[in-house]
Short mmCIF file of C-alpha atoms (C1' of nucleotides) in Angstrom, two decimals:
data_model
loop_
_atom_site.label_atom_id
_atom_site.label_comp_id
_atom_site.label_asym_id
_atom_site.label_seq_id
_atom_site.Cartn_x
_atom_site.Cartn_y
_atom_site.Cartn_z
CA UNK A 1 0.00 0.00 0.00
CA UNK A 2 1.05 3.57 -0.53
CA UNK A 3 1.58 6.35 1.96
CA UNK A 4 -1.12 8.25 3.80
CA UNK A 5 -2.18 11.19 1.66
CA UNK A 6 -2.12 14.50 3.52
CA UNK A 7 -3.71 17.85 2.66
CA UNK A 8 -0.16 19.21 2.53
CA UNK A 9 -0.91 21.56 5.41
CA UNK A 10 -2.05 18.90 7.89
CA UNK A 11 -0.01 16.03 9.30
CA UNK A 12 -0.67 12.35 8.70
CA UNK A 13 -1.91 12.16 12.26
CA UNK A 14 -4.57 14.72 11.40
CA UNK A 15 -5.76 12.48 8.59
CA UNK A 16 -6.03 9.54 10.97
CA UNK A 17 -7.93 11.55 13.58
CA UNK A 18 -10.31 12.79 10.94
CA UNK A 19 -11.06 9.32 9.61
CA UNK A 20 -11.31 8.02 13.16
CA UNK A 21 -14.04 10.55 13.91
CA UNK A 22 -16.05 9.31 10.96
CA UNK A 23 -15.58 5.68 11.96
CA UNK A 24 -16.31 6.25 15.64
CA UNK A 25 -19.46 8.11 14.70
CA UNK A 26 -20.66 5.25 12.52
CA UNK A 27 -19.80 2.30 14.73
CA UNK A 28 -19.19 3.74 18.16
CA UNK A 29 -15.76 3.89 19.77
CA UNK A 30 -15.69 0.39 21.19
CA UNK A 31 -17.13 -1.29 18.11
CA UNK A 32 -14.71 0.43 15.75
CA UNK A 33 -11.46 -1.48 15.34
CA UNK A 34 -8.02 -0.27 14.50
CA UNK A 35 -7.98 -2.67 11.57
CA UNK A 36 -11.09 -1.03 10.14
CA UNK A 37 -9.60 2.40 10.69
CA UNK A 38 -6.42 1.29 8.96
CA UNK A 39 -8.37 0.14 5.94
CA UNK A 40 -10.16 3.48 5.65
CA UNK A 41 -6.85 5.29 5.96
CA UNK A 42 -5.33 2.97 3.36
CA UNK A 43 -2.64 1.32 5.43
CA UNK A 44 -2.01 -1.70 7.68
CA UNK A 45 -3.19 -1.48 11.29
CA UNK A 46 0.29 -1.60 12.76
CA UNK A 47 1.36 1.35 10.62
CA UNK A 48 -1.05 3.65 12.38
CA UNK A 49 1.18 3.43 15.44
CA UNK A 50 3.91 5.38 13.67
CA UNK A 51 1.65 8.40 14.05
CA UNK A 52 -0.45 7.84 17.15
CA UNK A 53 0.16 6.38 20.58
CA UNK A 54 -3.07 4.47 21.04
CA UNK A 55 -6.70 4.14 20.07
CA UNK A 56 -7.58 6.10 23.19
CA UNK A 57 -5.43 8.98 22.08
CA UNK A 58 -7.64 9.35 19.02
CA UNK A 59 -10.67 9.78 21.24
CA UNK A 60 -8.90 12.34 23.46
CA UNK A 61 -7.86 14.28 20.41
CA UNK A 62 -11.37 14.41 18.99
CA UNK A 63 -13.12 15.23 22.26
CA UNK A 64 -10.75 17.94 23.39
CA UNK A 65 -10.56 19.59 19.98
CA UNK A 66 -14.31 20.03 20.10
CA UNK A 67 -14.44 21.00 23.76
CA UNK A 68 -11.79 23.67 23.24
CA UNK A 69 -13.69 25.21 20.38
CA UNK A 70 -16.86 25.51 22.42
CA UNK A 71 -15.06 26.81 25.48
CA UNK A 72 -13.39 29.46 23.38
CA UNK A 73 -16.70 30.58 21.93
CA UNK A 74 -18.18 30.89 25.40
CA UNK A 75 -15.19 32.95 26.53
CA UNK A 76 -15.87 35.41 23.73
CA UNK A 77 -19.56 35.55 24.46
CA UNK A 78 -19.09 36.22 28.16
CA UNK A 79 -16.77 39.10 27.36
CA UNK A 80 -19.46 40.82 25.33
CA UNK A 81 -22.09 43.04 26.85
CA UNK A 82 -25.70 42.98 25.84
CA UNK A 83 -28.98 41.16 25.76
CA UNK A 84 -28.94 37.70 27.37
CA UNK A 85 -31.52 36.25 25.01
CA UNK A 86 -29.36 37.38 22.11
CA UNK A 87 -26.36 35.67 23.67
CA UNK A 88 -28.28 32.45 24.07
CA UNK A 89 -29.37 32.63 20.46
CA UNK A 90 -25.81 33.29 19.38
CA UNK A 91 -24.51 30.30 21.31
CA UNK A 92 -27.27 28.08 19.97
CA UNK A 93 -26.40 29.07 16.42
CA UNK A 94 -22.79 28.21 17.11
CA UNK A 95 -23.81 24.79 18.40
CA UNK A 96 -26.09 24.18 15.46
CA UNK A 97 -23.37 25.19 13.05
CA UNK A 98 -20.93 22.82 14.74
CA UNK A 99 -23.40 19.98 14.54
CA UNK A 100 -24.12 20.67 10.87
CA UNK A 101 -20.61 21.36 9.58
CA UNK A 102 -18.34 19.42 11.93
CA UNK A 103 -20.79 16.65 12.50
CA UNK A 104 -18.59 13.63 13.04
CA UNK A 105 -16.27 15.05 15.67
CA UNK A 106 -19.00 16.87 17.55
CA UNK A 107 -21.13 13.74 17.56
CA UNK A 108 -18.27 11.60 18.82
CA UNK A 109 -17.45 14.14 21.51
CA UNK A 110 -21.08 14.15 22.58
CA UNK A 111 -21.72 10.43 22.59
CA UNK A 112 -18.46 8.63 23.13
CA UNK A 113 -16.70 10.69 25.80
CA UNK A 114 -17.59 8.01 28.35
CA UNK A 115 -14.84 5.87 26.89
CA UNK A 116 -12.12 8.41 27.57
CA UNK A 117 -9.49 7.04 29.91
CA UNK A 118 -8.27 8.77 33.03
CA UNK A 119 -7.15 11.41 33.67
CA UNK A 120 -8.79 12.73 30.51
CA UNK A 121 -12.20 11.48 31.54
CA UNK A 122 -12.32 13.49 34.76
CA UNK A 123 -10.90 16.52 33.05
CA UNK A 124 -13.54 16.32 30.34
CA UNK A 125 -16.36 15.89 32.81
CA UNK A 126 -15.20 18.94 34.74
CA UNK A 127 -15.04 21.04 31.60
CA UNK A 128 -18.48 19.87 30.60
CA UNK A 129 -19.98 20.68 33.98
CA UNK A 130 -18.37 24.09 34.00
CA UNK A 131 -19.55 24.84 30.47
CA UNK A 132 -23.13 24.08 31.35
CA UNK A 133 -22.96 26.18 34.49
CA UNK A 134 -21.70 29.13 32.49
CA UNK A 135 -24.44 28.61 29.91
CA UNK A 136 -27.03 28.43 32.70
CA UNK A 137 -25.63 31.63 34.21
CA UNK A 138 -26.39 33.50 30.99
CA UNK A 139 -29.97 32.26 31.11
CA UNK A 140 -30.34 33.14 34.77
CA UNK A 141 -29.04 36.58 34.01
CA UNK A 142 -31.71 36.86 31.34
CA UNK A 143 -34.39 35.82 33.79
CA UNK A 144 -33.21 38.40 36.30
CA UNK A 145 -33.35 41.08 33.61
CA UNK A 146 -36.86 39.92 32.63
CA UNK A 147 -35.70 39.06 29.13
CA UNK A 148 -36.39 35.37 29.62
CA UNK A 149 -39.36 33.70 31.24
CA UNK A 150 -39.03 32.19 34.69
CA UNK A 151 -37.80 28.60 34.25
CA UNK A 152 -35.14 26.39 35.74
CA UNK A 153 -31.98 27.45 33.90
CA UNK A 154 -30.27 24.08 34.31
CA UNK A 155 -33.21 22.32 32.68
CA UNK A 156 -33.25 24.88 29.91
CA UNK A 157 -29.58 24.23 29.16
CA UNK A 158 -30.15 20.51 29.17
CA UNK A 159 -32.99 20.88 26.68
CA UNK A 160 -31.09 23.22 24.38
CA UNK A 161 -27.95 21.13 24.18
CA UNK A 162 -29.72 17.86 23.64
CA UNK A 163 -32.18 19.27 21.18
CA UNK A 164 -29.22 20.38 19.12
CA UNK A 165 -27.57 17.00 19.31
CA UNK A 166 -30.76 15.80 17.64
CA UNK A 167 -29.37 17.19 14.41
CA UNK A 168 -27.89 13.73 14.18
CA UNK A 169 -31.35 12.58 13.04
CA UNK A 170 -31.38 15.30 10.43
CA UNK A 171 -28.11 14.01 9.01
CA UNK A 172 -29.52 10.50 8.84
CA UNK A 173 -32.83 11.50 7.27
CA UNK A 174 -33.37 11.13 3.55
CA UNK A 175 -35.30 14.26 2.74
CA UNK A 176 -33.24 16.83 4.59
CA UNK A 177 -34.55 20.34 4.75
CA UNK A 178 -31.89 22.93 4.00
CA UNK A 179 -29.30 23.49 6.75
CA UNK A 180 -30.12 27.17 7.12
CA UNK A 181 -33.80 26.40 7.33
CA UNK A 182 -33.10 23.81 9.99
CA UNK A 183 -31.23 26.41 11.98
CA UNK A 184 -34.03 28.95 11.76
CA UNK A 185 -36.63 26.39 12.81
CA UNK A 186 -34.60 25.28 15.76
CA UNK A 187 -34.00 28.83 16.87
CA UNK A 188 -37.69 29.61 16.48
CA UNK A 189 -38.71 26.78 18.77
CA UNK A 190 -35.91 26.95 21.31
CA UNK A 191 -35.60 30.71 21.66
CA UNK A 192 -39.37 30.95 21.34
CA UNK A 193 -39.66 28.67 24.33
CA UNK A 194 -37.58 31.04 26.44
CA UNK A 195 -39.50 34.23 25.64
CA UNK A 196 -42.07 35.45 28.11
CA UNK B 1 -22.90 -19.35 43.74
CA UNK B 2 -26.60 -19.66 44.35
CA UNK B 3 -29.51 -19.36 41.95
CA UNK B 4 -30.76 -16.17 40.36
CA UNK B 5 -33.27 -14.50 42.67
CA UNK B 6 -36.56 -13.66 40.97
CA UNK B 7 -39.36 -11.33 42.05
CA UNK B 8 -41.56 -14.46 42.12
CA UNK B 9 -43.76 -13.05 39.37
CA UNK B 10 -41.00 -12.46 36.80
CA UNK B 11 -38.78 -15.08 35.19
CA UNK B 12 -35.03 -15.37 35.65
CA UNK B 13 -34.65 -14.09 32.12
CA UNK B 14 -36.46 -10.91 33.18
CA UNK B 15 -33.91 -10.41 35.91
CA UNK B 16 -31.07 -10.79 33.43
CA UNK B 17 -32.65 -8.35 30.95
CA UNK B 18 -33.19 -5.83 33.72
CA UNK B 19 -29.59 -6.01 34.92
CA UNK B 20 -28.40 -5.93 31.33
CA UNK B 21 -30.21 -2.65 30.76
CA UNK B 22 -28.42 -1.12 33.72
CA UNK B 23 -25.05 -2.41 32.56
CA UNK B 24 -25.55 -1.43 28.92
CA UNK B 25 -26.57 2.04 30.02
CA UNK B 26 -23.42 2.43 32.11
CA UNK B 27 -20.84 0.97 29.77
CA UNK B 28 -22.50 0.87 26.39
CA UNK B 29 -23.53 -2.36 24.68
CA UNK B 30 -20.20 -3.20 23.12
CA UNK B 31 -18.13 -2.35 26.16
CA UNK B 32 -20.31 -4.37 28.52
CA UNK B 33 -19.22 -8.00 28.76
CA UNK B 34 -21.21 -11.09 29.56
CA UNK B 35 -18.78 -11.82 32.37
CA UNK B 36 -19.57 -8.46 33.95
CA UNK B 37 -23.27 -9.06 33.51
CA UNK B 38 -22.92 -12.48 35.09
CA UNK B 39 -21.23 -10.98 38.11
CA UNK B 40 -24.01 -8.46 38.60
CA UNK B 41 -26.60 -11.21 38.28
CA UNK B 42 -24.62 -13.35 40.72
CA UNK B 43 -23.75 -16.28 38.51
CA UNK B 44 -21.05 -17.55 36.13
CA UNK B 45 -21.11 -16.20 32.57
CA UNK B 46 -21.91 -19.55 30.99
CA UNK B 47 -24.94 -19.95 33.23
CA UNK B 48 -26.64 -16.98 31.63
CA UNK B 49 -27.07 -19.08 28.51
CA UNK B 50 -29.55 -21.34 30.28
CA UNK B 51 -31.94 -18.39 30.07
CA UNK B 52 -30.98 -16.37 27.03
CA UNK B 53 -29.84 -17.18 23.51
CA UNK B 54 -27.21 -14.49 23.08
CA UNK B 55 -25.98 -11.08 24.14
CA UNK B 56 -27.77 -9.63 21.13
CA UNK B 57 -31.05 -11.07 22.29
CA UNK B 58 -30.78 -8.95 25.43
CA UNK B 59 -30.53 -5.82 23.32
CA UNK B 60 -33.52 -6.84 21.16
CA UNK B 61 -35.54 -7.50 24.26
CA UNK B 62 -34.77 -4.11 25.77
CA UNK B 63 -35.24 -2.09 22.59
CA UNK B 64 -38.49 -3.69 21.51
CA UNK B 65 -40.02 -3.61 24.97
CA UNK B 66 -39.53 0.13 24.98
CA UNK B 67 -40.57 0.63 21.37
CA UNK B 68 -43.77 -1.33 21.92
CA UNK B 69 -44.73 0.79 24.89
CA UNK B 70 -44.31 4.00 22.94
CA UNK B 71 -46.12 2.69 19.88
CA UNK B 72 -49.01 1.63 22.03
CA UNK B 73 -49.25 5.06 23.62
CA UNK B 74 -49.29 6.69 20.22
CA UNK B 75 -52.06 4.34 19.08
CA UNK B 76 -54.18 5.48 21.98
CA UNK B 77 -53.44 9.11 21.36
CA UNK B 78 -54.33 8.96 17.68
CA UNK B 79 -57.65 7.36 18.54
CA UNK B 80 -58.60 10.32 20.71
CA UNK B 81 -60.15 13.46 19.36
CA UNK B 82 -59.21 16.91 20.47
CA UNK B 83 -56.64 19.65 20.57
CA UNK B 84 -53.35 18.84 18.84
CA UNK B 85 -51.25 20.90 21.19
CA UNK B 86 -52.78 18.98 24.07
CA UNK B 87 -51.90 15.71 22.36
CA UNK B 88 -48.32 16.83 21.90
CA UNK B 89 -48.12 17.77 25.53
CA UNK B 90 -49.59 14.44 26.54
CA UNK B 91 -47.07 12.53 24.46
CA UNK B 92 -44.21 14.64 25.78
CA UNK B 93 -45.27 13.89 29.33
CA UNK B 94 -45.33 10.20 28.52
CA UNK B 95 -41.81 10.42 27.11
CA UNK B 96 -40.57 12.38 30.09
CA UNK B 97 -42.13 9.89 32.47
CA UNK B 98 -40.47 7.02 30.62
CA UNK B 99 -37.12 8.73 30.77
CA UNK B 100 -37.49 9.45 34.49
CA UNK B 101 -38.97 6.18 35.71
CA UNK B 102 -37.72 3.59 33.23
CA UNK B 103 -34.46 5.32 32.62
CA UNK B 104 -32.08 2.48 31.88
CA UNK B 105 -34.09 0.66 29.26
CA UNK B 106 -35.27 3.82 27.53
CA UNK B 107 -31.72 5.13 27.44
CA UNK B 108 -30.38 1.89 26.02
CA UNK B 109 -33.13 1.81 23.40
CA UNK B 110 -32.29 5.37 22.46
CA UNK B 111 -28.52 5.10 22.32
CA UNK B 112 -27.59 1.53 21.60
CA UNK B 113 -30.08 0.42 18.98
CA UNK B 114 -27.36 0.74 16.35
CA UNK B 115 -25.90 -2.50 17.65
CA UNK B 116 -29.04 -4.51 16.98
CA UNK B 117 -28.42 -7.30 14.50
CA UNK B 118 -30.49 -7.95 11.41
CA UNK B 119 -33.35 -8.37 10.86
CA UNK B 120 -34.12 -6.59 14.12
CA UNK B 121 -32.12 -3.55 13.13
CA UNK B 122 -34.14 -2.82 10.00
CA UNK B 123 -37.37 -3.54 11.80
CA UNK B 124 -36.45 -1.14 14.57
CA UNK B 125 -35.43 1.59 12.16
CA UNK B 126 -38.73 1.28 10.32
CA UNK B 127 -40.70 1.51 13.53
CA UNK B 128 -38.71 4.52 14.59
CA UNK B 129 -39.23 6.31 11.30
CA UNK B 130 -42.93 5.57 11.36
CA UNK B 131 -43.25 6.75 14.95
CA UNK B 132 -41.69 10.08 14.14
CA UNK B 133 -43.86 10.55 11.10
CA UNK B 134 -46.96 9.95 13.16
CA UNK B 135 -45.71 12.40 15.79
CA UNK B 136 -45.00 14.97 13.08
CA UNK B 137 -48.48 14.43 11.67
CA UNK B 138 -50.01 15.49 14.97
CA UNK B 139 -47.95 18.66 14.92
CA UNK B 140 -48.82 19.39 11.30
CA UNK B 141 -52.45 18.94 12.16
CA UNK B 142 -52.00 21.49 14.92
CA UNK B 143 -50.41 23.93 12.51
CA UNK B 144 -53.28 23.51 10.07
CA UNK B 145 -55.76 24.17 12.85
CA UNK B 146 -53.76 27.26 13.90
CA UNK B 147 -53.11 25.79 17.33
CA UNK B 148 -49.38 25.61 16.71
CA UNK B 149 -47.10 28.16 15.12
CA UNK B 150 -45.80 27.61 11.62
CA UNK B 151 -42.63 25.55 11.87
CA UNK B 152 -41.16 22.47 10.21
CA UNK B 153 -42.90 19.61 11.99
CA UNK B 154 -40.06 17.14 11.40
CA UNK B 155 -37.60 19.50 13.04
CA UNK B 156 -39.97 20.05 15.92
CA UNK B 157 -40.21 16.30 16.54
CA UNK B 158 -36.46 15.97 16.40
CA UNK B 159 -36.07 18.71 18.97
CA UNK B 160 -38.72 17.34 21.31
CA UNK B 161 -37.44 13.78 21.33
CA UNK B 162 -33.82 14.69 21.78
CA UNK B 163 -34.53 17.32 24.38
CA UNK B 164 -36.25 14.64 26.39
CA UNK B 165 -33.37 12.23 26.02
CA UNK B 166 -31.40 14.98 27.74
CA UNK B 167 -32.97 13.83 30.98
CA UNK B 168 -29.96 11.57 31.00
CA UNK B 169 -27.99 14.60 32.22
CA UNK B 170 -30.54 15.20 34.93
CA UNK B 171 -30.01 11.65 36.21
CA UNK B 172 -26.27 12.18 36.27
CA UNK B 173 -26.40 15.56 37.99
CA UNK B 174 -25.80 15.82 41.70
CA UNK B 175 -28.33 18.43 42.69
CA UNK B 176 -31.38 17.14 40.89
CA UNK B 177 -34.48 19.26 40.91
CA UNK B 178 -37.61 17.26 41.67
CA UNK B 179 -38.86 14.99 38.87
CA UNK B 180 -42.24 16.68 38.67
CA UNK B 181 -40.61 20.08 38.55
CA UNK B 182 -38.35 18.88 35.77
CA UNK B 183 -41.39 17.76 33.81
CA UNK B 184 -43.16 21.08 34.21
CA UNK B 185 -40.09 23.03 33.16
CA UNK B 186 -39.59 20.92 30.09
CA UNK B 187 -43.23 21.22 29.11
CA UNK B 188 -43.08 24.98 29.65
CA UNK B 189 -40.16 25.37 27.28
CA UNK B 190 -41.07 22.80 24.68
CA UNK B 191 -44.80 23.43 24.45
CA UNK B 192 -44.13 27.14 24.90
CA UNK B 193 -41.92 26.98 21.82
CA UNK B 194 -44.79 25.61 19.75
CA UNK B 195 -47.39 28.19 20.73
CA UNK B 196 -48.03 31.05 18.40
"C1'" DA C 1 -39.92 -42.40 45.60
"C1'" DA C 2 -38.52 -42.19 40.93
"C1'" DA C 3 -37.97 -39.72 36.78
"C1'" DA C 4 -37.53 -35.64 34.37
"C1'" DT C 5 -36.35 -31.05 34.07
"C1'" DA C 6 -34.11 -26.74 35.24
"C1'" DC C 7 -30.12 -24.45 36.53
"C1'" DA C 8 -25.79 -24.02 38.11
"C1'" DC C 9 -20.77 -25.21 37.55
"C1'" DT C 10 -15.79 -25.81 35.24
"C1'" DA C 11 -13.18 -25.93 31.17
"C1'" DA C 12 -12.19 -24.56 26.93
"C1'" DC C 13 -13.01 -23.17 21.94
"C1'" DG C 14 -11.98 -20.02 18.20
"C1'" DG C 15 -11.77 -15.50 16.94
"C1'" DA C 16 -11.12 -10.52 17.30
"C1'" DC C 17 -8.90 -7.08 19.53
"C1'" DG C 18 -5.03 -3.44 20.64
"C1'" DT C 19 -0.45 -3.31 20.34
"C1'" DT C 20 4.74 -4.46 19.78
"C1'" DA C 21 8.98 -6.17 17.43
"C1'" DG C 22 11.78 -6.20 13.77
"C1'" DG C 23 12.72 -5.63 9.03
"C1'" DT C 24 12.59 -2.93 4.23
"C1'" DG C 25 12.62 0.56 1.11
"C1'" DA C 26 11.78 5.36 -0.07
"C1'" DA C 27 12.40 10.20 0.99
"C1'" DA C 28 15.05 13.87 3.22
"C1'" DA C 29 19.25 15.74 4.96
"C1'" DG C 30 24.17 16.15 4.92
"C1'" DC D 1 26.33 10.14 -3.22
"C1'" DT D 2 25.93 8.66 1.45
"C1'" DT D 3 23.62 8.65 5.66
"C1'" DT D 4 19.81 9.21 8.41
"C1'" DT D 5 15.10 9.35 9.21
"C1'" DC D 6 10.52 8.33 8.25
"C1'" DA D 7 6.65 5.50 6.97
"C1'" DC D 8 5.35 1.41 5.70
"C1'" DC D 9 5.29 -3.82 5.93
"C1'" DT D 10 4.63 -8.85 7.99
"C1'" DA D 11 4.31 -11.61 11.96
"C1'" DA D 12 2.97 -12.38 16.22
"C1'" DC D 13 2.08 -11.42 21.26
"C1'" DG D 14 -1.13 -11.72 25.08
"C1'" DT D 15 -5.81 -10.68 26.42
"C1'" DC D 16 -10.55 -10.57 26.41
"C1'" DC D 17 -14.65 -11.76 24.21
"C1'" DG D 18 -19.12 -14.54 23.24
"C1'" DT D 19 -20.33 -18.93 23.36
"C1'" DT D 20 -20.48 -24.30 23.63
"C1'" DA D 21 -19.75 -28.84 25.75
"C1'" DG D 22 -20.14 -31.70 29.33
"C1'" DT D 23 -21.20 -32.61 34.23
"C1'" DG D 24 -23.33 -32.46 38.64
"C1'" DT D 25 -27.05 -31.10 41.71
"C1'" DA D 26 -31.26 -29.10 43.22
"C1'" DT D 27 -36.06 -28.65 42.14
"C1'" DT D 28 -40.29 -29.98 40.05
"C1'" DT D 29 -43.29 -33.30 38.07
"C1'" DT D 30 -45.25 -37.81 37.76
#
DNA sequence: AAAATACACTAACGGACGTTAGGTGAAAAG
DNA sequence: CTTTTCACCTAACGTCCGTTAGTGTATTTT
């Protein structure tokens, strides 16, 4: 077999991580084998280990790439001043966009993080908890300012995030509505549900 | 080791299926081993096969038990006459209740059905698709009757169902709000998002 | 009480898995 | 051109998996 083809800017490891995300999404982390991954990459299984340390490393890589992106977005958002409802909408759109355009990695991060090994697992769980608290704080702020109706902020966050992860079904469906239309519909329902 | 303890009304197989649901929820279907399951049940792994045919059978059992319950509820609901928004709310409450009180099996059905083996897999997928179409039809009916705001019904269903599966996070969280309160909050946001 | 059945055990099978060792040739560096 | 490094290969390792075979013992049925 030939060499792993790169995009000339990315490393061979990047290619492997990318293909791993697709495979893990399709089969689940545990059910996906390194031999399958190797075949997709176009190489023998053992050869993968010239570029990565372990199967687990692939999962870390995927999960923390995604987590970092979302954390960074939230940092930005918190720095801004302005309407809380608008901030929520902004964050929702970012999540929707991630789920639509970086589907595989976001999905894997969402669904397979349980299989992370320590100490990454604990680290990830802490980040996740903190992220949701910060998200909830924005909503609570909105409630205080009477921009958002009086609901349990934690529950609202839980609904928002999981509703968005439902875009998985959209990807699987045959007659997909347009991505932008999907976004507008989701915003209509979710933000609509927060308004007084 | 002794025999498997039954509830005197249920069979030993029921006990195994029940424990399997808990284990599959915690570890995922693929990551859960028959030896682990055996330990939880209080027996050697080989002994399980006096009661079940295979590991896969356990997954079928769990998934179709849950699917049947939901299909039956939808049958009832369709037979009724009345306000569409009320029907949606009723169905949502049924889903929420399932997720709160039959958490393990519903979760496994939701997240691990991919690992069903044929022909169960195709059967399950068909049932799932049909269920969602019927749910969407109720919403579309509500839109036609001006009881529900104009949105894409398929997207609405996707949001509702996934938002509810987010109750998983509620189960994992340390400071849980009361189950009934959770339900009311979810209904407030989700049904609120459908109102004009 | 005897016979049949149900349910547990131990032992072991074949196969798939993640991963390592060691070798080969091509590409990069000097 | 020579040397070094990189990226691949084949072969195989130890482990865990789902499952079967065969046996003994408790329970249920006759």
